[in-house]
Amino acid sequence: MLRQALLSAAKSTRLKKVVSTVPVSASIVTRFVAGETLDEAVEATRKLVVDGLQVSLDHLGEDTHDREQADKITQSYLTLLERLGRAGLTRGAEVSVKLSAVGQALGAEGEKIATENLQAIALAAHNAGTTVTVDMEDHTTIDSTLGILADVRRDFPQTGAVLQSYLYRTEADCRDLAYEGSRVRLCKGAYDEPASVAYQKDADVDRAYVRCLKILMAGRGYPMVATHDPRLIEIAGALATRHGRSKGSYEYQMLYGVRPDEQRRLAGLGETVRVYVPYGEDWYGYLVRRLAERPANIAFFLRSLVTR
Ligand code: FDA
């Protein structure tokens, strides 16, 4: 119930206005968001890379409603990639992109605009010596996102996909994408999806995650195990061993600010661990989804509203 209420709140523009008055310096924001500026994002990346972690940077923004904004966000990614290249960070850092931020929802032209913008970002990443992963959003966008990804992968095969284990369709999508060179990030899924398309019970989502992991680890692609769940992390390691995968032929991924000790523990064992680092002014929707994942964060959040 609380999770659903929070996920609806993530889309509320009225609440967004109130919550966005929380200063970005409030500890609940800085715990999950690297900052509002490019400089802060690059600095956070540098610190993580020094600690032996890899990074995927997300320029926050979703639900872009006009072409100008879509192009502006695309340009931010081009600038980011150029800065990462100049700072010598592209061996350890890539970028994550939401297609809704680069124009996917702009009516009949949306898919074309998002494809062109993603292509421009993938080219900039390629030139900088790194990669892009395309985040997955709510279920109504999945066919479109996988279609755009297939187009862009023709020129930039290293472009990563994201699949969400809470959806009934995902095992089949895992089979389709478990081919040589295919980078697939598997997560549980962060949106409020109906029972017609998604498992509703945590245990079912976890079981589906294991089935998907089995397909990806047995396949020929590059699985990216995006979870903080200790049991699933252990199962992923066991499956990698069972399928004779060496360290570096798959990776773990976690969010900035979530289980940082575990991130470092796995990296210390020689595993590849990538931290998803969001930054930018439009942090509201992202932050509320993180709160929905862990109600214990809410008290912390409410304190930052009253003590500002
Ligand atoms: P679960 O939520 O069961 O958490 C397991 C444990 O992790 C908790 O018990 C707690 O200890 C810790 N934990 C998890 N979330 C926490 C939080 N917010 N604060 C504090 N502790 C927390 N989703 C999506 O729909 N599309 C996408 O593109 C992506 N991309 C993505 C990239 C990466 C790198 C990650 C790690 C996750 C995503 N997600 C995502 C989000 C994902 O779908 C999911 O909502 C979260 O990862 C939480 O699920 P867990 O697998 O961690 O399990």
XYZ file of C-alpha atoms and ligand atoms in Angstrom:
361
model
C 0.000 0.000 0.000
C 2.689 2.460 1.097
C 4.864 1.490 -1.829
C 1.978 2.096 -4.257
C 1.184 5.471 -2.654
C 4.815 6.516 -2.974
C 5.065 5.371 -6.566
C 1.957 7.458 -7.397
C 3.579 10.350 -5.551
C 6.594 9.978 -7.854
C 4.311 11.182 -10.676
C 2.552 13.998 -8.745
C 3.548 17.446 -9.955
C 2.008 19.167 -6.876
C 4.016 17.080 -4.440
C 7.067 17.499 -6.605
C 6.799 21.285 -6.136
C 6.756 20.933 -2.335
C 9.456 18.284 -2.102
C 11.742 20.037 -4.564
C 12.104 22.813 -1.985
C 14.174 20.356 0.064
C 17.710 21.581 -0.555
C 19.844 19.176 -2.529
C 22.291 19.374 0.365
C 19.740 17.607 2.630
C 21.272 14.309 3.649
C 18.449 12.194 2.211
C 19.106 13.693 -1.233
C 22.903 13.532 -1.090
C 22.733 9.936 0.058
C 21.136 8.830 -3.235
C 22.034 11.642 -5.692
C 25.632 12.659 -6.459
C 24.718 16.344 -6.855
C 22.992 18.720 -9.225
C 26.013 19.667 -11.346
C 28.333 17.964 -13.798
C 31.340 18.828 -11.616
C 29.775 17.041 -8.641
C 28.972 13.995 -10.796
C 32.527 13.785 -12.140
C 33.955 14.167 -8.631
C 31.696 11.390 -7.246
C 32.767 9.181 -10.167
C 36.436 9.833 -9.517
C 36.066 8.829 -5.842
C 34.288 5.574 -6.710
C 36.831 4.689 -9.416
C 39.687 5.321 -6.966
C 37.962 2.817 -4.634
C 38.066 0.167 -7.387
C 34.420 0.520 -8.435
C 32.973 1.165 -11.888
C 30.218 3.667 -12.533
C 27.149 4.240 -14.719
C 26.097 7.888 -14.661
C 22.456 8.880 -15.064
C 21.628 12.489 -15.903
C 18.305 12.726 -14.053
C 15.225 13.581 -16.052
C 12.213 11.677 -17.329
C 8.868 12.422 -18.989
C 10.296 15.007 -21.363
C 7.389 16.863 -22.985
C 9.059 18.833 -25.772
C 11.767 18.455 -28.351
C 13.857 21.252 -26.907
C 14.119 19.514 -23.541
C 14.908 16.146 -25.193
C 17.749 17.734 -27.165
C 18.997 19.575 -24.078
C 19.236 16.339 -22.087
C 20.964 14.629 -25.031
C 23.465 17.497 -25.126
C 24.075 17.064 -21.375
C 25.084 13.465 -22.044
C 27.423 14.503 -24.858
C 29.064 17.049 -22.546
C 29.253 14.496 -19.735
C 30.954 11.928 -21.979
C 33.397 14.498 -23.221
C 34.234 15.492 -19.616
C 34.644 11.863 -18.530
C 36.996 11.323 -21.477
C 39.069 14.398 -20.631
C 39.225 13.349 -16.963
C 40.517 9.895 -18.000
C 37.506 8.193 -16.399
C 35.914 6.360 -19.330
C 37.656 3.065 -18.578
C 35.638 2.890 -15.383
C 32.542 4.924 -16.200
C 29.702 4.587 -18.705
C 26.291 6.294 -18.880
C 22.686 5.159 -18.358
C 19.917 6.821 -20.377
C 16.123 6.881 -19.990
C 14.495 7.048 -23.422
C 11.596 9.084 -21.977
C 14.165 11.777 -21.159
C 15.445 11.956 -24.739
C 12.055 12.155 -26.472
C 10.401 8.707 -26.586
C 7.048 10.060 -25.343
C 6.836 12.916 -27.878
C 3.826 11.595 -29.821
C 4.129 10.097 -33.298
C 7.679 11.412 -33.740
C 8.802 10.246 -30.286
C 10.464 6.975 -31.241
C 12.343 8.577 -34.115
C 13.587 11.420 -31.898
C 14.621 9.037 -29.109
C 16.423 6.772 -31.607
C 18.381 9.693 -33.076
C 19.256 11.034 -29.639
C 20.311 7.615 -28.333
C 22.418 7.112 -31.458
C 24.185 10.439 -30.829
C 24.895 9.445 -27.210
C 26.089 5.952 -28.234
C 28.445 7.512 -30.818
C 29.845 9.941 -28.223
C 30.316 7.042 -25.781
C 32.043 4.975 -28.461
C 34.369 7.881 -29.307
C 35.153 8.343 -25.612
C 35.926 4.601 -25.272
C 32.905 3.636 -23.198
C 29.303 2.372 -23.390
C 25.661 3.280 -22.792
C 22.964 1.276 -21.021
C 19.305 2.064 -21.739
C 17.233 2.073 -18.533
C 13.851 0.337 -18.612
C 10.747 2.284 -17.586
C 7.101 1.266 -17.141
C 5.705 -1.720 -19.069
C 3.906 0.366 -21.703
C 7.290 1.472 -23.088
C 9.051 -1.889 -23.273
C 8.356 -2.948 -26.870
C 9.303 0.521 -28.055
C 12.489 0.570 -25.944
C 13.603 -2.906 -27.079
C 12.886 -1.905 -30.710
C 14.975 1.270 -30.432
C 17.719 -0.678 -28.702
C 17.798 -3.277 -31.500
C 18.192 -0.431 -34.043
C 20.998 1.250 -32.126
C 22.755 -2.059 -31.390
C 23.265 -2.542 -35.149
C 25.852 0.272 -35.094
C 26.776 0.107 -31.401
C 26.405 -3.566 -30.340
C 27.788 -2.861 -26.884
C 24.727 -0.742 -25.942
C 23.230 -2.335 -22.822
C 19.603 -3.336 -22.165
C 17.715 -3.503 -18.860
C 15.153 -6.213 -18.048
C 12.850 -6.296 -14.994
C 12.120 -9.643 -13.333
C 8.699 -8.518 -12.007
C 7.229 -8.743 -15.533
C 5.834 -12.055 -16.794
C 7.385 -11.436 -20.214
C 10.957 -11.046 -18.969
C 12.126 -14.680 -19.098
C 11.359 -14.666 -22.833
C 13.158 -11.326 -23.244
C 16.179 -12.789 -21.408
C 16.275 -15.682 -23.887
C 16.140 -13.235 -26.817
C 18.945 -11.102 -25.419
C 21.341 -13.779 -24.105
C 23.523 -13.720 -27.227
C 27.233 -13.093 -27.688
C 28.260 -9.532 -26.854
C 24.823 -8.595 -25.451
C 25.023 -6.603 -22.213
C 21.889 -7.127 -20.097
C 21.231 -5.515 -16.728
C 18.742 -7.579 -14.724
C 16.823 -5.742 -11.985
C 13.601 -6.475 -10.076
C 11.747 -3.413 -11.447
C 10.832 -0.125 -9.805
C 7.420 0.911 -11.214
C 3.897 0.274 -9.969
C 2.736 -2.388 -12.435
C -0.680 -4.117 -12.579
C -1.237 -7.845 -11.957
C -2.102 -8.253 -15.643
C 1.594 -7.835 -16.526
C 3.643 -8.240 -13.336
C 4.082 -10.431 -10.272
C 2.698 -8.674 -7.191
C 4.398 -10.672 -4.421
C 8.048 -10.081 -3.544
C 8.708 -13.828 -3.367
C 7.420 -14.297 -6.933
C 9.561 -11.416 -8.199
C 12.613 -12.973 -6.494
C 11.898 -16.421 -7.944
C 11.521 -14.887 -11.412
C 14.812 -13.052 -10.875
C 16.557 -16.412 -10.260
C 14.989 -17.952 -13.396
C 16.160 -14.960 -15.450
C 19.645 -15.123 -13.913
C 19.880 -18.800 -14.897
C 19.112 -17.912 -18.516
C 21.558 -15.009 -18.629
C 24.406 -16.810 -16.839
C 23.981 -19.877 -19.094
C 23.865 -17.662 -22.188
C 26.658 -16.073 -24.198
C 26.034 -12.449 -23.248
C 27.337 -10.248 -20.436
C 24.960 -10.345 -17.422
C 24.823 -7.271 -15.186
C 23.330 -8.342 -11.862
C 21.597 -5.209 -10.548
C 20.342 -5.928 -7.056
C 21.191 -5.266 -3.406
C 19.462 -8.450 -2.301
C 22.053 -10.593 -0.450
C 20.403 -13.886 -1.433
C 20.298 -13.015 -5.117
C 23.898 -11.797 -5.056
C 24.942 -15.153 -3.608
C 22.896 -17.102 -6.158
C 24.382 -15.032 -9.011
C 27.893 -15.900 -7.819
C 27.028 -19.607 -7.576
C 25.491 -19.601 -11.070
C 28.524 -17.834 -12.528
C 30.752 -20.558 -11.051
C 28.445 -23.334 -12.247
C 28.605 -21.983 -15.803
C 32.384 -21.603 -15.713
C 32.251 -17.834 -15.966
C 35.415 -16.049 -14.942
C 35.287 -12.831 -12.904
C 34.811 -9.979 -15.345
C 32.545 -11.983 -17.679
C 29.591 -10.612 -15.695
C 29.234 -7.784 -13.189
C 27.286 -6.677 -10.119
C 25.525 -3.321 -10.082
C 24.122 -1.309 -7.172
C 22.719 2.151 -6.661
C 24.719 5.068 -5.311
C 24.181 5.213 -1.543
C 22.718 1.725 -1.182
C 24.841 -0.942 0.575
C 28.159 0.845 -0.095
C 30.029 -1.613 2.177
C 28.762 -4.535 0.114
C 29.860 -2.771 -3.078
C 33.396 -2.532 -1.691
C 33.369 -6.058 -0.278
C 32.542 -7.582 -3.673
C 35.100 -5.383 -5.448
C 37.668 -6.507 -2.849
C 36.999 -10.112 -3.910
C 37.974 -9.184 -7.469
C 34.404 -8.888 -8.776
C 33.429 -6.132 -11.197
C 31.008 -3.824 -9.363
C 29.353 -0.868 -11.043
C 27.602 1.867 -9.085
C 24.661 3.639 -10.717
C 25.252 7.330 -10.025
C 22.363 9.757 -10.652
C 22.928 13.493 -10.787
C 21.085 16.614 -11.940
C 18.374 18.991 -10.796
C 15.421 16.732 -11.650
C 15.964 14.283 -8.763
C 12.406 14.104 -7.388
C 11.003 11.015 -9.226
C 14.227 9.069 -8.717
C 14.358 9.861 -5.002
C 10.727 8.876 -4.387
C 11.261 5.500 -6.126
C 14.210 4.871 -3.771
C 12.019 5.745 -0.765
C 9.331 3.344 -2.004
C 11.886 0.512 -2.005
C 12.644 0.973 1.672
C 10.041 2.572 3.926
C 12.712 2.960 6.643
C 14.121 5.791 4.508
C 10.892 7.770 4.852
C 11.370 8.888 8.465
C 14.776 10.146 7.443
C 13.186 11.986 4.528
C 10.427 13.587 6.637
C 13.048 14.885 9.054
C 14.790 16.663 6.186
C 11.466 18.369 5.308
C 10.894 19.742 8.817
C 14.456 20.633 9.722
C 15.286 22.606 6.609
P 15.021 -5.233 -2.653
O 14.235 -3.996 -2.914
O 14.305 -6.453 -2.210
O 16.163 -4.863 -1.626
C 17.046 -5.826 -1.073
C 17.826 -5.151 0.051
O 18.631 -4.090 -0.478
C 16.933 -4.449 1.082
O 16.525 -5.341 2.082
C 17.856 -3.375 1.595
O 18.786 -3.903 2.490
C 18.604 -2.940 0.364
N 17.937 -1.835 -0.355
C 17.285 -1.912 -1.542
N 16.831 -0.700 -1.944
C 17.203 0.169 -0.980
C 17.049 1.577 -0.819
N 16.416 2.321 -1.738
N 17.549 2.150 0.293
C 18.225 1.425 1.217
N 18.417 0.067 1.108
C 17.907 -0.541 0.036
N 14.528 -0.393 -12.072
C 13.823 -0.232 -13.216
O 12.619 -0.416 -13.223
N 14.466 0.164 -14.361
C 15.807 0.354 -14.412
O 16.335 0.705 -15.473
C 16.560 0.161 -13.221
N 17.901 0.338 -13.208
C 18.617 -0.033 -12.093
C 20.008 -0.008 -12.111
C 20.732 -0.479 -11.033
C 22.228 -0.480 -11.096
C 20.050 -0.982 -9.879
C 20.810 -1.532 -8.708
C 18.688 -0.946 -9.833
C 17.952 -0.465 -10.915
N 16.565 -0.428 -10.880
C 15.874 -0.214 -12.057
C 15.845 -0.543 -9.584
C 15.424 -1.968 -9.287
O 14.412 -2.369 -10.173
C 14.917 -2.093 -7.844
O 13.808 -1.266 -7.665
C 15.951 -1.774 -6.793
O 17.215 -2.224 -7.161
C 15.615 -2.435 -5.450
O 15.553 -3.828 -5.620
P 16.626 -4.859 -5.039
O 16.934 -5.831 -6.119
O 17.796 -4.159 -4.497
O 15.838 -5.681 -3.946
